[in-house]
Short mmCIF file of C-alpha atoms in Angstrom, two decimals:
data_model
loop_
_atom_site.label_atom_id
_atom_site.label_comp_id
_atom_site.label_asym_id
_atom_site.label_seq_id
_atom_site.Cartn_x
_atom_site.Cartn_y
_atom_site.Cartn_z
CA MET A 231 16.45 33.46 -13.07
CA ARG A 232 14.21 30.54 -12.18
CA SER A 233 12.15 32.78 -9.91
CA ALA A 234 11.81 35.43 -12.63
CA LEU A 235 10.71 32.84 -15.19
CA PHE A 236 8.19 31.47 -12.71
CA ARG A 237 6.72 34.91 -11.97
CA LEU A 238 6.35 35.70 -15.67
CA HIS A 239 4.83 32.24 -16.20
CA TRP A 240 2.03 32.78 -13.69
CA PHE A 241 1.51 36.40 -14.76
CA LEU A 242 0.94 35.37 -18.39
CA GLY A 243 -1.15 32.44 -17.21
CA LEU A 244 -3.46 34.76 -15.29
CA THR A 245 -3.76 37.28 -18.15
CA ALA A 246 -3.21 35.71 -21.55
CA GLY A 247 -4.43 32.43 -20.06
CA LEU A 248 -7.97 33.78 -19.96
CA VAL A 249 -7.86 34.41 -23.71
CA LEU A 250 -6.24 31.03 -24.32
CA MET A 251 -9.07 29.32 -22.46
CA VAL A 252 -11.57 30.87 -24.89
CA VAL A 253 -9.39 30.21 -27.94
CA GLY A 254 -8.82 26.59 -26.89
CA ALA A 255 -12.48 25.79 -26.23
CA THR A 256 -13.62 27.41 -29.49
CA GLY A 257 -10.79 25.76 -31.43
CA GLY A 258 -11.85 22.36 -30.16
CA LEU A 259 -15.43 23.06 -31.26
CA LEU A 260 -14.29 24.18 -34.71
CA GLY A 261 -12.48 20.88 -35.12
CA LEU A 262 -15.91 19.23 -35.15
CA GLU A 263 -17.58 21.66 -37.57
CA ASP A 264 -17.70 19.43 -40.65
CA GLU A 265 -18.89 16.43 -38.67
CA VAL A 266 -21.59 18.35 -36.78
CA THR A 267 -22.97 20.26 -39.78
CA GLY A 268 -22.97 17.04 -41.80
CA LEU A 269 -25.02 15.26 -39.13
CA LEU A 270 -27.44 18.16 -38.85
CA SER A 271 -27.86 18.58 -42.62
CA PRO A 272 -27.99 15.17 -44.31
CA ASP A 273 -30.55 16.47 -46.80
CA ILE A 274 -28.34 19.44 -47.74
CA VAL A 275 -24.76 18.18 -47.95
CA ALA A 276 -25.89 14.92 -49.60
CA VAL A 277 -28.08 14.31 -52.65
CA GLN A 278 -29.65 11.31 -54.30
CA ALA A 279 -27.20 9.71 -56.73
CA ARG A 280 -28.72 9.40 -60.23
CA GLU A 281 -27.84 7.88 -63.52
CA ALA A 282 -28.19 11.23 -65.24
CA PRO A 283 -24.90 13.11 -65.69
CA ARG A 284 -24.14 15.98 -63.36
CA LEU A 285 -24.18 19.51 -64.74
CA THR A 286 -20.95 20.81 -66.20
CA PRO A 287 -19.47 23.90 -64.52
CA ASP A 288 -20.77 26.24 -67.22
CA ALA A 289 -24.25 24.70 -67.07
CA LEU A 290 -24.25 24.92 -63.28
CA VAL A 291 -23.21 28.59 -63.37
CA ALA A 292 -25.91 29.35 -65.95
CA GLN A 293 -28.56 27.59 -63.87
CA LEU A 294 -27.55 29.46 -60.72
CA THR A 295 -27.39 32.81 -62.51
CA HIS A 296 -30.88 32.24 -63.86
CA GLY A 297 -32.24 31.01 -60.51
CA THR A 298 -30.68 33.76 -58.36
CA PRO A 299 -31.07 37.02 -60.26
CA GLY A 300 -28.66 39.77 -59.29
CA ARG A 301 -26.07 37.39 -57.93
CA ARG A 302 -22.98 36.01 -59.60
CA VAL A 303 -21.03 32.82 -58.93
CA THR A 304 -17.55 33.59 -57.61
CA LEU A 305 -16.48 30.07 -56.59
CA LEU A 306 -17.39 26.48 -57.35
CA VAL A 307 -16.42 23.51 -55.16
CA LEU A 308 -17.42 20.36 -57.02
CA ASN A 309 -17.50 17.04 -55.19
CA GLY A 310 -16.27 13.91 -56.94
CA ALA A 311 -18.73 11.62 -55.11
CA PRO A 312 -22.02 11.12 -56.99
CA ASP A 313 -24.09 11.50 -53.80
CA ARG A 314 -22.55 14.73 -52.49
CA ALA A 315 -23.78 18.26 -53.11
CA ALA A 316 -21.65 20.94 -54.71
CA ARG A 317 -20.81 24.11 -52.80
CA VAL A 318 -20.90 27.53 -54.43
CA ARG A 319 -20.25 31.11 -53.39
CA LEU A 320 -22.75 33.70 -54.55
CA ALA A 321 -22.05 37.43 -54.40
CA ASP A 322 -24.29 40.38 -55.22
CA GLY A 323 -21.62 43.07 -54.72
CA PRO A 324 -17.91 43.56 -54.19
CA GLY A 325 -17.87 41.57 -50.93
CA ARG A 326 -17.00 37.94 -50.31
CA GLY A 327 -20.56 36.71 -50.75
CA VAL A 328 -22.30 33.75 -49.13
CA GLU A 329 -21.75 30.03 -49.57
CA THR A 330 -24.52 27.55 -50.16
CA TYR A 331 -24.97 23.96 -51.29
CA VAL A 332 -26.54 23.10 -54.64
CA ASP A 333 -27.72 19.92 -56.31
CA PRO A 334 -25.09 19.09 -58.95
CA TYR A 335 -27.67 17.33 -61.15
CA ASP A 336 -30.19 20.14 -61.61
CA GLY A 337 -28.60 23.22 -59.99
CA ARG A 338 -31.28 23.51 -57.32
CA VAL A 339 -30.13 25.66 -54.38
CA LEU A 340 -30.23 23.59 -51.18
CA GLY A 341 -29.12 26.34 -48.80
CA PRO A 342 -26.33 26.50 -46.22
CA ALA A 343 -25.74 23.61 -43.86
CA ARG A 344 -27.52 23.80 -40.53
CA GLY A 345 -25.26 25.04 -37.79
CA GLU A 346 -23.00 27.05 -40.10
CA ALA A 347 -24.15 30.36 -38.60
CA PHE A 348 -23.29 29.08 -35.12
CA PHE A 349 -19.83 27.94 -36.21
CA ASP A 350 -19.27 31.26 -37.99
CA ASP A 351 -19.78 33.00 -34.63
CA VAL A 352 -17.50 30.48 -32.92
CA ARG A 353 -14.85 31.13 -35.58
CA ARG A 354 -15.06 34.89 -35.06
CA LEU A 355 -14.75 34.33 -31.31
CA HIS A 356 -11.77 32.03 -31.86
CA ARG A 357 -9.94 34.41 -34.18
CA TRP A 358 -10.99 37.88 -33.04
CA LEU A 359 -12.89 37.43 -29.72
CA LEU A 360 -15.99 38.94 -31.41
CA LEU A 361 -14.43 42.39 -31.08
CA PRO A 362 -15.29 45.12 -33.60
CA GLY A 363 -13.25 45.19 -36.78
CA ASN A 364 -12.79 41.42 -36.96
CA GLY A 365 -9.39 40.79 -38.56
CA ASP A 366 -8.64 44.51 -38.72
CA GLY A 367 -9.47 45.18 -35.07
CA TRP A 368 -7.94 44.59 -31.66
CA GLY A 369 -9.16 41.00 -31.49
CA ARG A 370 -6.54 39.81 -33.94
CA THR A 371 -3.80 41.60 -31.97
CA ILE A 372 -4.92 40.07 -28.68
CA THR A 373 -5.16 36.50 -29.98
CA GLY A 374 -1.78 36.86 -31.69
CA ALA A 375 -0.18 38.04 -28.45
CA SER A 376 -1.83 35.14 -26.64
CA ALA A 377 -0.32 32.70 -29.13
CA LEU A 378 3.11 34.14 -28.33
CA ALA A 379 2.30 33.77 -24.63
CA LEU A 380 1.38 30.11 -25.19
CA ILE A 381 4.82 29.46 -26.64
CA TYR A 382 6.44 30.98 -23.56
CA LEU A 383 4.11 29.13 -21.18
CA ALA A 384 4.89 25.80 -22.81
CA LEU A 385 8.67 26.24 -22.90
CA SER A 386 9.00 27.87 -19.48
CA GLY A 387 6.72 25.24 -17.95
CA LEU A 388 9.01 22.52 -19.29
CA TYR A 389 12.08 24.30 -17.90
CA LEU A 390 10.52 24.92 -14.50
CA ARG A 391 9.43 21.32 -14.26
CA TRP A 392 12.65 19.78 -15.55
CA PRO A 393 13.80 17.24 -12.92
CA ARG A 394 16.94 17.85 -10.94
CA GLY A 395 18.69 14.53 -10.82
CA ARG A 396 17.19 11.18 -11.62
CA ARG A 397 13.44 10.95 -11.24
CA ASP A 398 10.94 8.15 -11.72
CA TRP A 399 9.17 8.41 -15.09
CA ARG A 400 5.82 7.96 -13.33
CA ILE A 401 6.32 11.29 -11.57
CA TRP A 402 7.13 12.87 -14.93
CA LEU A 403 4.29 11.38 -16.99
CA LYS A 404 1.67 9.93 -14.61
CA PRO A 405 -0.75 12.29 -12.83
CA ALA A 406 -1.18 11.69 -9.10
CA LEU A 407 -4.96 11.43 -9.05
CA ASN A 408 -4.95 10.13 -5.48
CA ARG A 409 -3.81 13.51 -4.17
CA ARG A 410 -6.04 16.35 -3.04
CA GLY A 411 -5.92 20.12 -3.12
CA ARG A 412 -2.90 21.94 -4.49
CA ALA A 413 -0.93 18.72 -4.96
CA LEU A 414 -3.61 17.40 -7.31
CA TYR A 415 -3.87 20.70 -9.19
CA TRP A 416 -0.10 20.83 -9.65
CA SER A 417 0.04 17.23 -10.87
CA LEU A 418 -2.70 17.82 -13.46
CA HIS A 419 -1.17 21.13 -14.54
CA ALA A 420 2.36 19.77 -14.92
CA VAL A 421 1.80 16.23 -16.17
CA VAL A 422 -0.95 16.96 -18.71
CA GLY A 423 1.05 19.98 -19.82
CA THR A 424 3.99 17.67 -20.55
CA TRP A 425 1.76 15.42 -22.63
CA VAL A 426 0.48 18.19 -24.88
CA LEU A 427 3.49 20.52 -24.93
CA VAL A 428 4.54 19.73 -28.51
CA LEU A 429 0.94 20.03 -29.71
CA TYR A 430 0.58 23.48 -28.16
CA LEU A 431 3.81 24.63 -29.77
CA VAL A 432 2.53 23.51 -33.18
CA MET A 433 -0.83 25.20 -32.58
CA ALA A 434 0.76 28.47 -31.51
CA LEU A 435 3.40 28.57 -34.24
CA SER A 436 0.84 27.81 -36.94
CA GLY A 437 -1.75 30.17 -35.43
CA LEU A 438 0.67 33.09 -35.73
CA TRP A 439 0.39 32.61 -39.52
CA TRP A 440 -2.91 34.54 -39.44
CA SER A 441 -1.87 37.02 -36.75
CA TYR A 442 1.14 38.79 -38.22
CA GLY A 443 1.99 39.47 -41.84
CA TRP A 444 5.73 39.61 -41.09
CA TYR A 445 5.53 36.17 -39.49
CA ARG A 446 3.66 34.69 -42.46
CA ASP A 447 6.14 36.20 -44.93
CA GLY A 448 9.11 34.95 -42.94
CA ALA A 449 7.64 31.47 -42.53
CA THR A 450 6.87 31.30 -46.25
CA LEU A 451 10.42 32.27 -47.11
CA LEU A 452 11.81 29.73 -44.64
CA LEU A 453 9.60 26.87 -45.82
CA THR A 454 9.60 27.47 -49.58
CA GLY A 455 12.88 29.33 -50.15
CA ARG A 456 11.14 32.22 -51.88
CA ALA A 457 9.34 35.32 -50.75
CA PRO A 458 5.54 35.32 -51.05
CA ALA A 459 4.04 37.12 -54.00
CA ALA A 460 2.73 40.58 -53.19
CA ALA A 461 -1.04 40.67 -52.89
CA PRO A 462 -2.81 43.16 -55.17
CA ALA A 463 -4.08 46.30 -53.53
CA ARG A 464 -7.68 45.97 -52.40
CA THR A 465 -9.19 49.03 -54.00
CA ALA A 466 -12.53 49.67 -55.59
CA GLY A 467 -10.82 50.05 -58.95
CA ASN A 468 -9.27 46.59 -58.73
CA ARG A 469 -12.55 45.07 -57.71
CA ASP A 470 -14.31 46.60 -60.67
CA MET A 471 -11.60 45.80 -63.21
CA PRO A 472 -12.82 42.28 -64.07
CA LYS A 473 -16.20 43.71 -65.03
CA ARG A 474 -14.54 45.88 -67.69
CA GLU A 475 -12.67 42.99 -69.27
CA GLY A 476 -15.65 41.31 -70.86
CA ALA A 477 -17.69 38.19 -70.23
CA PRO A 478 -16.36 35.27 -68.17
CA ALA A 479 -14.43 32.61 -70.05
CA ALA A 480 -15.92 29.15 -70.50
CA LEU A 481 -15.09 26.67 -67.73
CA ASP A 482 -16.01 23.45 -69.51
CA PRO A 483 -12.91 23.03 -71.74
CA ALA A 484 -10.54 23.29 -68.76
CA PHE A 485 -12.67 21.08 -66.53
CA ALA A 486 -13.02 18.45 -69.25
CA ALA A 487 -9.23 18.40 -69.65
CA PHE A 488 -8.84 18.13 -65.87
CA THR A 489 -11.22 15.17 -65.57
CA ALA A 490 -9.49 13.47 -68.50
CA ALA A 491 -6.08 13.93 -66.89
CA THR A 492 -7.23 12.61 -63.49
CA GLY A 493 -9.56 9.94 -64.79
CA GLY A 494 -12.43 11.72 -63.04
CA ARG A 495 -10.97 10.77 -59.64
CA TYR A 496 -11.07 13.68 -57.23
CA ALA A 497 -12.55 14.34 -53.82
CA THR A 498 -13.15 18.03 -54.47
CA ALA A 499 -12.28 20.38 -57.31
CA THR A 500 -12.35 24.12 -56.68
CA LEU A 501 -12.48 26.63 -59.51
CA ALA A 502 -13.40 30.28 -59.86
CA PRO A 503 -14.78 31.87 -63.06
CA ALA A 504 -12.03 33.58 -65.04
CA ARG A 505 -12.18 36.35 -67.60
CA ALA A 506 -11.65 35.89 -71.29
CA GLY A 507 -8.02 35.19 -72.11
CA GLU A 508 -7.02 34.29 -68.52
CA THR A 509 -5.76 30.89 -67.43
CA LEU A 510 -8.16 28.91 -65.26
CA ARG A 511 -6.88 27.46 -61.99
CA ILE A 512 -8.35 24.26 -60.58
CA ARG A 513 -7.34 23.22 -57.07
CA ALA A 514 -8.16 19.57 -56.53
CA VAL A 515 -7.95 17.18 -53.59
CA ALA A 516 -7.42 13.55 -54.54
CA PRO A 517 -9.63 10.83 -53.00
CA ASP A 518 -6.62 9.39 -51.16
CA ALA A 519 -5.20 12.76 -50.07
CA PRO A 520 -3.86 12.83 -46.49
CA HIS A 521 -5.92 15.90 -45.55
CA PHE A 522 -8.27 18.53 -46.98
CA GLN A 523 -5.46 20.99 -47.85
CA ALA A 524 -3.38 18.45 -49.78
CA ARG A 525 -4.34 20.19 -53.01
CA ASP A 526 -3.01 19.67 -56.51
CA GLU A 527 -2.98 22.84 -58.57
CA TRP A 528 -3.78 22.74 -62.28
CA ARG A 529 -3.77 25.68 -64.70
CA PHE A 530 -5.41 25.50 -68.12
CA ARG A 531 -5.57 27.89 -71.02
CA PRO A 532 -9.02 28.99 -72.27
CA ASP A 533 -9.07 26.21 -74.90
CA GLY A 534 -8.39 23.51 -72.27
CA THR A 535 -4.68 23.09 -72.99
CA LEU A 536 -2.66 22.34 -69.86
CA ASP A 537 -0.52 25.31 -68.86
CA SER A 538 1.05 23.98 -65.63
CA ARG A 539 0.57 21.34 -62.97
CA ASP A 540 1.76 21.30 -59.36
CA LEU A 541 1.00 18.05 -57.54
CA TYR A 542 1.00 17.92 -53.74
CA ALA A 543 2.75 14.53 -53.70
CA GLU A 544 5.69 15.94 -55.68
CA ARG A 545 6.36 18.91 -53.37
CA ALA A 546 9.05 19.00 -50.72
CA LEU A 547 8.08 19.10 -47.06
CA GLY A 548 8.47 22.88 -46.74
CA PRO A 549 6.02 23.82 -49.53
CA ARG A 550 3.62 21.18 -48.22
CA LEU A 551 3.64 22.82 -44.81
CA ALA A 552 3.27 26.32 -46.25
CA GLY A 553 0.20 25.23 -48.23
CA SER A 554 -1.34 23.23 -45.37
CA MET A 555 -1.17 25.66 -42.47
CA LEU A 556 -4.80 25.26 -41.44
CA ALA A 557 -4.54 21.46 -41.59
CA LEU A 558 -1.38 21.72 -39.48
CA HIS A 559 -3.11 24.04 -37.00
CA GLU A 560 -6.02 21.59 -36.62
CA GLY A 561 -3.80 18.50 -36.50
CA ARG A 562 -5.36 16.99 -39.63
CA PHE A 563 -1.94 17.17 -41.28
CA PHE A 564 -1.04 14.16 -39.11
CA GLY A 565 -4.09 12.09 -39.97
CA PRO A 566 -7.16 11.14 -37.89
CA VAL A 567 -5.10 10.43 -34.77
CA GLY A 568 -3.46 13.86 -34.99
CA TRP A 569 -6.83 15.56 -35.51
CA ILE A 570 -8.32 13.92 -32.40
CA ALA A 571 -5.21 14.63 -30.33
CA PHE A 572 -5.15 18.31 -31.32
CA MET A 573 -8.87 18.70 -30.69
CA LEU A 574 -8.60 17.19 -27.19
CA ALA A 575 -5.53 19.30 -26.45
CA ALA A 576 -7.39 22.46 -27.49
CA LEU A 577 -10.36 21.54 -25.30
CA ALA A 578 -7.91 20.96 -22.41
CA LEU A 579 -6.64 24.55 -22.42
CA PRO A 580 -9.32 25.65 -19.90
CA LEU A 581 -7.95 22.95 -17.57
CA PHE A 582 -4.60 24.74 -17.40
CA GLY A 583 -6.25 28.08 -16.80
CA ALA A 584 -8.40 26.65 -13.99
CA THR A 585 -5.62 24.67 -12.27
CA GLY A 586 -3.18 27.55 -12.66
CA LEU A 587 -5.66 29.93 -11.01
CA LEU A 588 -6.31 27.47 -8.17
CA LEU A 589 -2.58 27.05 -7.60
CA TYR A 590 -2.13 30.83 -7.51
CA LEU A 591 -4.97 31.35 -5.03
CA GLY A 592 -3.75 28.46 -2.89
CA ARG A 593 -0.25 29.92 -2.82
CA ARG A 594 -1.61 33.29 -1.66
CA ARG A 595 -3.66 31.66 1.10
CA SER A 596 -0.64 29.66 2.22
CA ARG A 597 1.49 32.82 2.40
CA ARG A 598 -1.15 34.62 4.46
CA ARG A 599 -1.32 31.71 6.90
CA HIS A 600 2.47 31.63 7.26
CA ALA A 601 2.56 35.38 7.78
CA ALA A 602 -0.16 35.16 10.44
CA ALA A 603 1.63 32.27 12.17
CA ALA A 604 4.85 34.30 12.27
CA VAL A 605 3.08 37.29 13.81
CA ARG A 606 1.36 35.36 16.63
CA PRO A 607 4.56 34.08 18.37
CA ALA A 608 6.09 37.56 18.15
CA ARG A 609 3.07 39.06 19.91
CA SER A 610 3.17 36.36 22.57
CA THR A 611 6.84 37.13 23.30
CA ASP A 612 6.10 40.84 23.76
CA MET A 613 3.40 40.25 26.41
CA ARG A 614 4.11 40.55 30.18
CA PRO A 615 4.05 37.36 32.19
CA GLU A 616 0.81 38.31 33.94
CA GLN A 617 -0.79 39.04 30.55
CA ALA A 618 0.38 35.69 29.20
CA ALA A 619 -1.13 34.02 32.29
#
């Protein structure tokens, strides 16, 4: 059994490991996206704080609609800091649209942050390997299978390395950097793998959330105790339906009620224009929230009356996890230390692919040498004495 587990371990390492090297390196880069784009775009993500009041949501939508003819605002992400730009999504058709930053004081379009196009390509490589079809193509299937392989590699690696009898903790947790060749590769592969094993399990288990619908539904049921709501069918008729229901409802009454209820204290507030008669949902992150997905959900009627409120701090652990899967995947769920640890662990995935490949090649060379050494004495025995002389 141990031999079979080992053979499957190196087989998956040599196949799925190549994909995991790409996914790990790109995942580590994505963990730095906000920091890098912020450094590259200080004049876009930040604005000059002024004494004048910022535009209300309705005034901001009106300004953007007037300034970008043919486009409509489908999402607003308002920042609670007076010196930070707002982010909006503009669409000119049934698609998702494009996101850009705007000045919250005058509605001036500032453009996307520098580097966003690069990170969009990195994200597509991370999720779908840049294969055709994106989330509906083979890339999603391959990365999902690789996540399953990572779970096996982590657990089987722990089993194969588990010490027989008592062993010094330094052998278990301290890499032998004074070694050379295969001994050094094995030490790095095994010891560093022990350090990050739990992190890789969390990454893989959370990454499967976007790979398989059955997994996401089952995880939602397990974490929240209820089945996920069925998503509406994505048909052209459904996309056009809001246009037939009349003009968008006003956003200001609901947003004014939200700011009054929170005292104007929020890090970000996300809202999408609703149609007349619909409730308006505001998803807000508090200034002291533990991570960017620790969102409170508020629903208001068209006149600004509170319909419902679901605060992140009042949820049980399961619903928190279900609503914070990306933060869990990136390690931000565990704070700054967790984010750094997960990012370094993701960047270390190529190390396991490289050391695993070197160990495999070294093992093959060693077997060839042993086979050649076994053949030479046999040939010497078969020779006549005069030939040996």
